[in-house]
Tab-separated table of C-alpha atoms in Angstrom:
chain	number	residue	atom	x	y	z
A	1	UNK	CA	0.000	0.000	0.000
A	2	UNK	CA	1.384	3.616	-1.049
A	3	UNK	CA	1.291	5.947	2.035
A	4	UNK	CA	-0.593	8.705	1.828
A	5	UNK	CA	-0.151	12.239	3.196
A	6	UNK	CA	-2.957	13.463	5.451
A	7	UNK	CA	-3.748	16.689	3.513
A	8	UNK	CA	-3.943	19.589	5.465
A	9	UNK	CA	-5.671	22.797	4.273
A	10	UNK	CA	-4.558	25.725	4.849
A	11	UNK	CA	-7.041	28.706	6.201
A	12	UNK	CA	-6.325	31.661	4.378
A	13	UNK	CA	-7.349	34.141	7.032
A	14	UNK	CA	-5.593	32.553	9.461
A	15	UNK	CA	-2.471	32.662	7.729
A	16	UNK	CA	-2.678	36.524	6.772
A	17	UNK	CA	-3.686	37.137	10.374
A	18	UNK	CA	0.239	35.504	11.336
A	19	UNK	CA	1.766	37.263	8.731
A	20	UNK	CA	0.078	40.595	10.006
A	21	UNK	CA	1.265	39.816	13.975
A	22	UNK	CA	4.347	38.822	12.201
A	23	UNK	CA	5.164	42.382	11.301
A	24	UNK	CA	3.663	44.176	13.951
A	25	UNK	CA	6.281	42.303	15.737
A	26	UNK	CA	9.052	43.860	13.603
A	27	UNK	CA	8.508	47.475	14.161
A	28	UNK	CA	5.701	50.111	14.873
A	29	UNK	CA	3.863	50.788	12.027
A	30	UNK	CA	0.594	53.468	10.706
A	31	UNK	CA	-1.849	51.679	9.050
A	32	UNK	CA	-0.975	53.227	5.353
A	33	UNK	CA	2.868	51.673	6.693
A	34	UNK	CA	1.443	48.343	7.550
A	35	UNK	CA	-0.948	47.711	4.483
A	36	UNK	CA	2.553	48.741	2.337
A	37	UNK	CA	4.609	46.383	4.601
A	38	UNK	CA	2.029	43.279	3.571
A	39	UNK	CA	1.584	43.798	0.258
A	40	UNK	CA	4.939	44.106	-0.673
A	41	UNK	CA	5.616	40.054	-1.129
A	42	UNK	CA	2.112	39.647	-2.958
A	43	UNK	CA	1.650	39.412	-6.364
A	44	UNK	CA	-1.360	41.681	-6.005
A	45	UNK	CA	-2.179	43.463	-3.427
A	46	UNK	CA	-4.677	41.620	-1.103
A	47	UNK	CA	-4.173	44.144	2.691
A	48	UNK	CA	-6.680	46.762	3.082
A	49	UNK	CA	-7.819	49.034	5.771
A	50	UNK	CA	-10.601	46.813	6.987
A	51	UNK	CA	-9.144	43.290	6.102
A	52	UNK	CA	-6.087	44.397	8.290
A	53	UNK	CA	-8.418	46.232	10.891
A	54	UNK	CA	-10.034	42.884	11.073
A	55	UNK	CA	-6.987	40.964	11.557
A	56	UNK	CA	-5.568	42.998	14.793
A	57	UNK	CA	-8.752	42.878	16.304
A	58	UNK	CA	-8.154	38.877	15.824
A	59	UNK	CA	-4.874	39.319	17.911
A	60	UNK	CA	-6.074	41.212	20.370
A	61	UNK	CA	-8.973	38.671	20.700
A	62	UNK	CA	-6.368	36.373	21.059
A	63	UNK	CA	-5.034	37.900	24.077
A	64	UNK	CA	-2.174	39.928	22.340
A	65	UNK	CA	-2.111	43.892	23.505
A	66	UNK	CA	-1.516	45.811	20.116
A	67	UNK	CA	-2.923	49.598	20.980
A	68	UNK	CA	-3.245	52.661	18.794
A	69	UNK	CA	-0.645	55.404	19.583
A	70	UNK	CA	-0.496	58.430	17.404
A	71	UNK	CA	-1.713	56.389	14.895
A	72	UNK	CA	0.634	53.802	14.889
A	73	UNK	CA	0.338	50.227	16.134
A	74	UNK	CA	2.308	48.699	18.875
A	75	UNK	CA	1.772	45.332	20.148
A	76	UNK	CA	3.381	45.774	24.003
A	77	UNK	CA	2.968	42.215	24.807
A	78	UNK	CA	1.817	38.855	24.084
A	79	UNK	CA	0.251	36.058	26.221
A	80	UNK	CA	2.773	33.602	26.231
A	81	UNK	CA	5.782	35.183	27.473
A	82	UNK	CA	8.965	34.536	28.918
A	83	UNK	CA	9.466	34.130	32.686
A	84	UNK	CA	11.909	36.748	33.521
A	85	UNK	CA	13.707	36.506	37.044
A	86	UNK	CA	14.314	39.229	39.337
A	87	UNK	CA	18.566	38.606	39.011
A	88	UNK	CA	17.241	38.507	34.925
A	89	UNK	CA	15.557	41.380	35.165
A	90	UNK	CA	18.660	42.901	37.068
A	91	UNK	CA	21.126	42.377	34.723
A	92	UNK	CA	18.818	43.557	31.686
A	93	UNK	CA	18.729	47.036	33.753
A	94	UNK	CA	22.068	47.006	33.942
A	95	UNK	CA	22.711	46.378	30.171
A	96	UNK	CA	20.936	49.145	29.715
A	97	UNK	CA	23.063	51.572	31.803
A	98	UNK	CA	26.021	50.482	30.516
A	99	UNK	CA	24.931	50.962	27.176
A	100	UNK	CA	23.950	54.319	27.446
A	101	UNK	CA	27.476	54.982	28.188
A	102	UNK	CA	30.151	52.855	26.447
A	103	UNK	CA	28.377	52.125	23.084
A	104	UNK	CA	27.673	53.804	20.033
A	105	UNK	CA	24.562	56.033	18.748
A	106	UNK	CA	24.618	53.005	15.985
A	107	UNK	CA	24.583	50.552	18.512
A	108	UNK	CA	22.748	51.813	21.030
A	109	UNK	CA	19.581	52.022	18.400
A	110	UNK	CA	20.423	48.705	17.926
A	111	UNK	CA	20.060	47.346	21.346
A	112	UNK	CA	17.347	49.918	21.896
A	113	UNK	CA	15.207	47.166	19.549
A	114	UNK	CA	16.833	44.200	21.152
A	115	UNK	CA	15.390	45.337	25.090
A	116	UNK	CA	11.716	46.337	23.447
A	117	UNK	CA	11.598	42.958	21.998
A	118	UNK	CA	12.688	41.574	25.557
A	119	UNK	CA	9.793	43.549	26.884
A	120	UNK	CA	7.413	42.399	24.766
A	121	UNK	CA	8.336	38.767	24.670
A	122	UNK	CA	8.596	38.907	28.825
A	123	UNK	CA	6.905	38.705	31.683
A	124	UNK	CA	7.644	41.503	33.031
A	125	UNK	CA	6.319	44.819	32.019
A	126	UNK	CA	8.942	47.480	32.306
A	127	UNK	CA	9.778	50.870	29.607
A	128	UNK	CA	13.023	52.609	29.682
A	129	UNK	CA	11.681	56.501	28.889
A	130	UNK	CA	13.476	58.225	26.346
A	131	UNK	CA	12.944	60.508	23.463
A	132	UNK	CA	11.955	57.701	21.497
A	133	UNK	CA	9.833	55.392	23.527
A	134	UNK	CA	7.551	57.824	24.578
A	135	UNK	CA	4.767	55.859	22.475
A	136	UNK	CA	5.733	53.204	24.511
A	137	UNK	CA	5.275	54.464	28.062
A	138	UNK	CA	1.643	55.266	26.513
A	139	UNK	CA	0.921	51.796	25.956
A	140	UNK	CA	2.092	50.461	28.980
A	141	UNK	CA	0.240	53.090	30.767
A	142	UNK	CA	-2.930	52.508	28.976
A	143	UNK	CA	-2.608	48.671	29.761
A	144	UNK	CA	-1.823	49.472	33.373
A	145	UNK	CA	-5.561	51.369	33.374
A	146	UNK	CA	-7.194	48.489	31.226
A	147	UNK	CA	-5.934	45.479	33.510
A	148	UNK	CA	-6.292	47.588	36.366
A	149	UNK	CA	-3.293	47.114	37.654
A	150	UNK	CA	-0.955	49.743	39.602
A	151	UNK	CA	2.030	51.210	38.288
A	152	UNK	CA	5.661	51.652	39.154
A	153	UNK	CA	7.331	54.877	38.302
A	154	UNK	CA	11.064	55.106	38.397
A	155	UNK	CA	12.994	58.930	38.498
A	156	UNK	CA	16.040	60.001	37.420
A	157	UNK	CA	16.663	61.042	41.107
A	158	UNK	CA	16.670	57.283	41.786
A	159	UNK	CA	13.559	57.501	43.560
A	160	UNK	CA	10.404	55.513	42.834
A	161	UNK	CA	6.645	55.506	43.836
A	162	UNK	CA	3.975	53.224	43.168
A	163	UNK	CA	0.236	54.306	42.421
A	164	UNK	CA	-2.762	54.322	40.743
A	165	UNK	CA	-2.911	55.219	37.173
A	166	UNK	CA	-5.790	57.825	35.994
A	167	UNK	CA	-5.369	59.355	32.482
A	168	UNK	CA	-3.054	60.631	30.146
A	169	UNK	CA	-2.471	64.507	29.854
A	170	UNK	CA	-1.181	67.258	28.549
A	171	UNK	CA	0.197	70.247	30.115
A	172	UNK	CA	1.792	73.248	28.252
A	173	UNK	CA	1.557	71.141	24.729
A	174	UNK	CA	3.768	68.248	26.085
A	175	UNK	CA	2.634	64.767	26.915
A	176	UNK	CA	2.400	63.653	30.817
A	177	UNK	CA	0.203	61.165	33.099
A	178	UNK	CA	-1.728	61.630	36.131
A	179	UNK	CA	-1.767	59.033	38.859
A	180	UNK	CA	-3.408	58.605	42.334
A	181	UNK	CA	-0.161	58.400	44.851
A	182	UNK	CA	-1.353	58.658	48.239
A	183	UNK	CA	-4.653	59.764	47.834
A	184	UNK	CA	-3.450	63.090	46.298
A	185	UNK	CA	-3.917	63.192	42.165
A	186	UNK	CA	-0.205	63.921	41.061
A	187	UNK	CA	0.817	65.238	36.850
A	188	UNK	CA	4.098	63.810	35.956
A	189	UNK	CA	6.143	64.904	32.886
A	190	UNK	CA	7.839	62.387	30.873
A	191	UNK	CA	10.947	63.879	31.033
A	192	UNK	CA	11.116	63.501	34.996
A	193	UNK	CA	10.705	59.434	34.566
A	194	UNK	CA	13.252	56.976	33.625
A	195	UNK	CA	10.876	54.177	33.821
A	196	UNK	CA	7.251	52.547	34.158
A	197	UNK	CA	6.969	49.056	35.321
A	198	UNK	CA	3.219	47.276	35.294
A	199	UNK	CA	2.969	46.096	38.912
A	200	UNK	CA	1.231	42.507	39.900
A	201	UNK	CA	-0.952	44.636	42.603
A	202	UNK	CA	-4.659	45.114	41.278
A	203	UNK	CA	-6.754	48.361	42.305
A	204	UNK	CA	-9.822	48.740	41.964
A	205	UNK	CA	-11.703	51.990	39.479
A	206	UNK	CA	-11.057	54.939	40.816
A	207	UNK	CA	-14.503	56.452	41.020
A	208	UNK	CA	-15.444	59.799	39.426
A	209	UNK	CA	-18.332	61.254	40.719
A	210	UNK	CA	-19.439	63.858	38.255
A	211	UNK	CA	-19.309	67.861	38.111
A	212	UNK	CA	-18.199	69.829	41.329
A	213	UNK	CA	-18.398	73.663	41.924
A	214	UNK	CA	-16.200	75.846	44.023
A	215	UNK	CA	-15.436	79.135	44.963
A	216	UNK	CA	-12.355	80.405	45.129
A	217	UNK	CA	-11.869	84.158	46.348
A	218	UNK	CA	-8.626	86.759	46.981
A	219	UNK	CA	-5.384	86.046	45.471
A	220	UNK	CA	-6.578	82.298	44.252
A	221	UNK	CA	-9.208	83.677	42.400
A	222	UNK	CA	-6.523	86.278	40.502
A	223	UNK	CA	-4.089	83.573	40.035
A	224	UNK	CA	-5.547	80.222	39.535
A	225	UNK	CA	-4.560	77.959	36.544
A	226	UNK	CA	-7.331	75.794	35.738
A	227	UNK	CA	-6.907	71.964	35.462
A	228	UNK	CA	-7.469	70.599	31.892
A	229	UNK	CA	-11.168	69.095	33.406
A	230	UNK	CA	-11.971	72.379	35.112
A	231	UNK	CA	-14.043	75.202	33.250
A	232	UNK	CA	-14.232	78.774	34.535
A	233	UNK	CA	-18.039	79.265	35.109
A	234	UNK	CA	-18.483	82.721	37.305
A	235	UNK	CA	-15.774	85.217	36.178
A	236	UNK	CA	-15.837	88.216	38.915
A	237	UNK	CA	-11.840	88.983	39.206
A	238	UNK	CA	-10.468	90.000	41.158
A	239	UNK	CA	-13.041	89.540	43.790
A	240	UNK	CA	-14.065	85.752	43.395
A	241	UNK	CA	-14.541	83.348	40.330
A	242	UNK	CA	-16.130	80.081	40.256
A	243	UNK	CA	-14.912	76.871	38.836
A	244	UNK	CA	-16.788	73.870	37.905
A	245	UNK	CA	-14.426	70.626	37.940
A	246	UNK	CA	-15.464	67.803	36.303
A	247	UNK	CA	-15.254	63.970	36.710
A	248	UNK	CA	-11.842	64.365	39.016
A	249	UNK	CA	-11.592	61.846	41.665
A	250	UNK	CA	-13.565	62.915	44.759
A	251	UNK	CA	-10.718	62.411	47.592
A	252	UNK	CA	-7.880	63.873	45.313
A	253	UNK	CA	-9.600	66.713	44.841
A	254	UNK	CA	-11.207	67.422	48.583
A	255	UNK	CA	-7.527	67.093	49.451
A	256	UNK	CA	-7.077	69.643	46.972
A	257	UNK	CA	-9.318	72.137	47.832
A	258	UNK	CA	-8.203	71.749	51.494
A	259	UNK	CA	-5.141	73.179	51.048
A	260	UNK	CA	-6.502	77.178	49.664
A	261	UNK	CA	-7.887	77.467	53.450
A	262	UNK	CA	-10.734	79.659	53.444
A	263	UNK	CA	-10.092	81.259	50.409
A	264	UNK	CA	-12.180	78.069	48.606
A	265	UNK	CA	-15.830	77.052	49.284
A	266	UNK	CA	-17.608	74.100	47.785
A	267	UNK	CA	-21.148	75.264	46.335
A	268	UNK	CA	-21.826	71.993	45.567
A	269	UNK	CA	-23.005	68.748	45.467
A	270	UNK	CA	-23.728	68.685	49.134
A	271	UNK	CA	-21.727	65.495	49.674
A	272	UNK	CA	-18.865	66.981	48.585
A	273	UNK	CA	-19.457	69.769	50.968
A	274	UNK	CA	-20.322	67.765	53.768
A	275	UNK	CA	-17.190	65.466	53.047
A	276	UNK	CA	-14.982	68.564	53.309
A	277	UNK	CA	-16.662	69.541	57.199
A	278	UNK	CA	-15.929	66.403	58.119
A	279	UNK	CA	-12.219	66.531	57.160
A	280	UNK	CA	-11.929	69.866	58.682
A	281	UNK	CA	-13.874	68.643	61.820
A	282	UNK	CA	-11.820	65.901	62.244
A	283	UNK	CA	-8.313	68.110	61.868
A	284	UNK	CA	-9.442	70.889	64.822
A	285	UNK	CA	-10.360	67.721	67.172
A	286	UNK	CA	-6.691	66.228	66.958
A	287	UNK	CA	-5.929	69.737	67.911
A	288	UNK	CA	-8.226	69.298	71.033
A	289	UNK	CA	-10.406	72.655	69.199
A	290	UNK	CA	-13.483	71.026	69.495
């Protein structure tokens, strides 16, 4: 008897959806970049907009975390990575310090690639900040917020803090992030951070109860900067002006307000108000006040 080969069929969409994971893996791409990147090896083209739409919504079906970044696609990590030790992870941070000193510009964009494919293929969720990988602290920061999951920042004073990670932002046209570090919302400029690492530790949503209104009179009402979610409602300079803040989270901003004294006053809701009487109550009895 002849043996015969089991026949296998191939799945067409199947394979394209490979071959598009396959370059996502390569680089960083737009989708005009990435539809030009597949078609190159076809005899006709055969990648559109919604095929390949269609195809990273497969991988991140799949598990894999490819998000949109100034429209470019980044897949920051994949389901089935590698188990990264602590003495591992060590020496990888260490690589990295001694390359930013000994090697080349050449080099050093070449290892650059070599630690983000590391990252991606590991474990371990960790972004050296630089000029470049800006895009990248963006992903892992939105992944931090999706898998709710507290992050670890790391400055180039050598400190670190751990926290709670609210939105990205913008202040004065440059890129930042807001985070909750001890109960006190806290905007942190890229170019303060040398790192962001995904901690294990889960938190739960921070919860944002809706619009607040406050007062603020005397030299905070003249001088005031609003907050990118706060709109100037009342306008009576240099008297008073009031400000309606909306959807920041309650504590961080009662802890806020605290601080202008009696130069702010909550108009409302009332449960803000009454929150704030009940902070201020309980400050003048550990003074022995009341």
């Amino acid at each position: 008897m002849k043996n015969k080969k089991e026949a296998v069929k191939k799945n067409l969409s199947s394979t394209q959806v490979l071959k598009t994971l396959r370059v996502l893996m390569e680089d960083d791409y737009s989708m005009v970049d990435l539809i030009e990147k597949l078609n190159e090896k076809e005899h006709e083209p055969i990648f559109n907009n919604s095929v390949v739409s269609k195809y990273i919504n497969t991988c991140r079906f799949c598990g894999i975390t490819i998000p949109k970044i100034q429209n470019k696609y980044y897949v920051s990590k994949l389901p089935f990575g590698m188990d990264v030790s602590d003495e591992e992870y060590a020496v990888l941070q260490d690589m990295q310090d001694c390359a930013d000193i000994y090697i080349s510009k050449k080099s050093k964009k070449q290892f650059d690639k070599f630690i983000h494919k590391v990252n991606v293929y590991s474990n371990r969720d960790i972004i050296r900040v630089e000029e470049n990988s800006v895009n990248l602290l963006c992903a892992a920061f939105e992944k931090a917020l999706e898998t709710e999951r507290k992050i670890k920042l790391l400055f180039k004073t050598g400190k670190s803090i751990t926290g709670i990670p609210l939105r990205l932002s913008e202040y004065k046209g440059k890129r930042c992030i807001t985070i909750l570090y001890n109960n006190n919302e806290r905007l942190i400029m890229f170019d303060r951070i040398t790192g962001i690492e995904i901690t294990k530790e889960k938190f739960k949503q921070v919860k944002l109860d809706g619009t607040v209104l406050f007062k603020l009179t005397g030299a905070l009402a003249a001088n005031y900067n609003l907050r990118e979610n706060e709109t100037l409602v009342i306008n009576n300079k240099p008297d008073y002006i009031t400000v309606m803040n909306d959807g920041e989270n309650n504590l961080a901003l009662i802890n806020r307000l605290l601080r202008y004294g009696e130069l702010c006053e909550i108009e409302s809701p009332k449960h803000i108000r009454d929150a704030v009487k009940r902070n201020i109550d309980d400050a003048l009895a550990n003074y022995g006040v009341i």
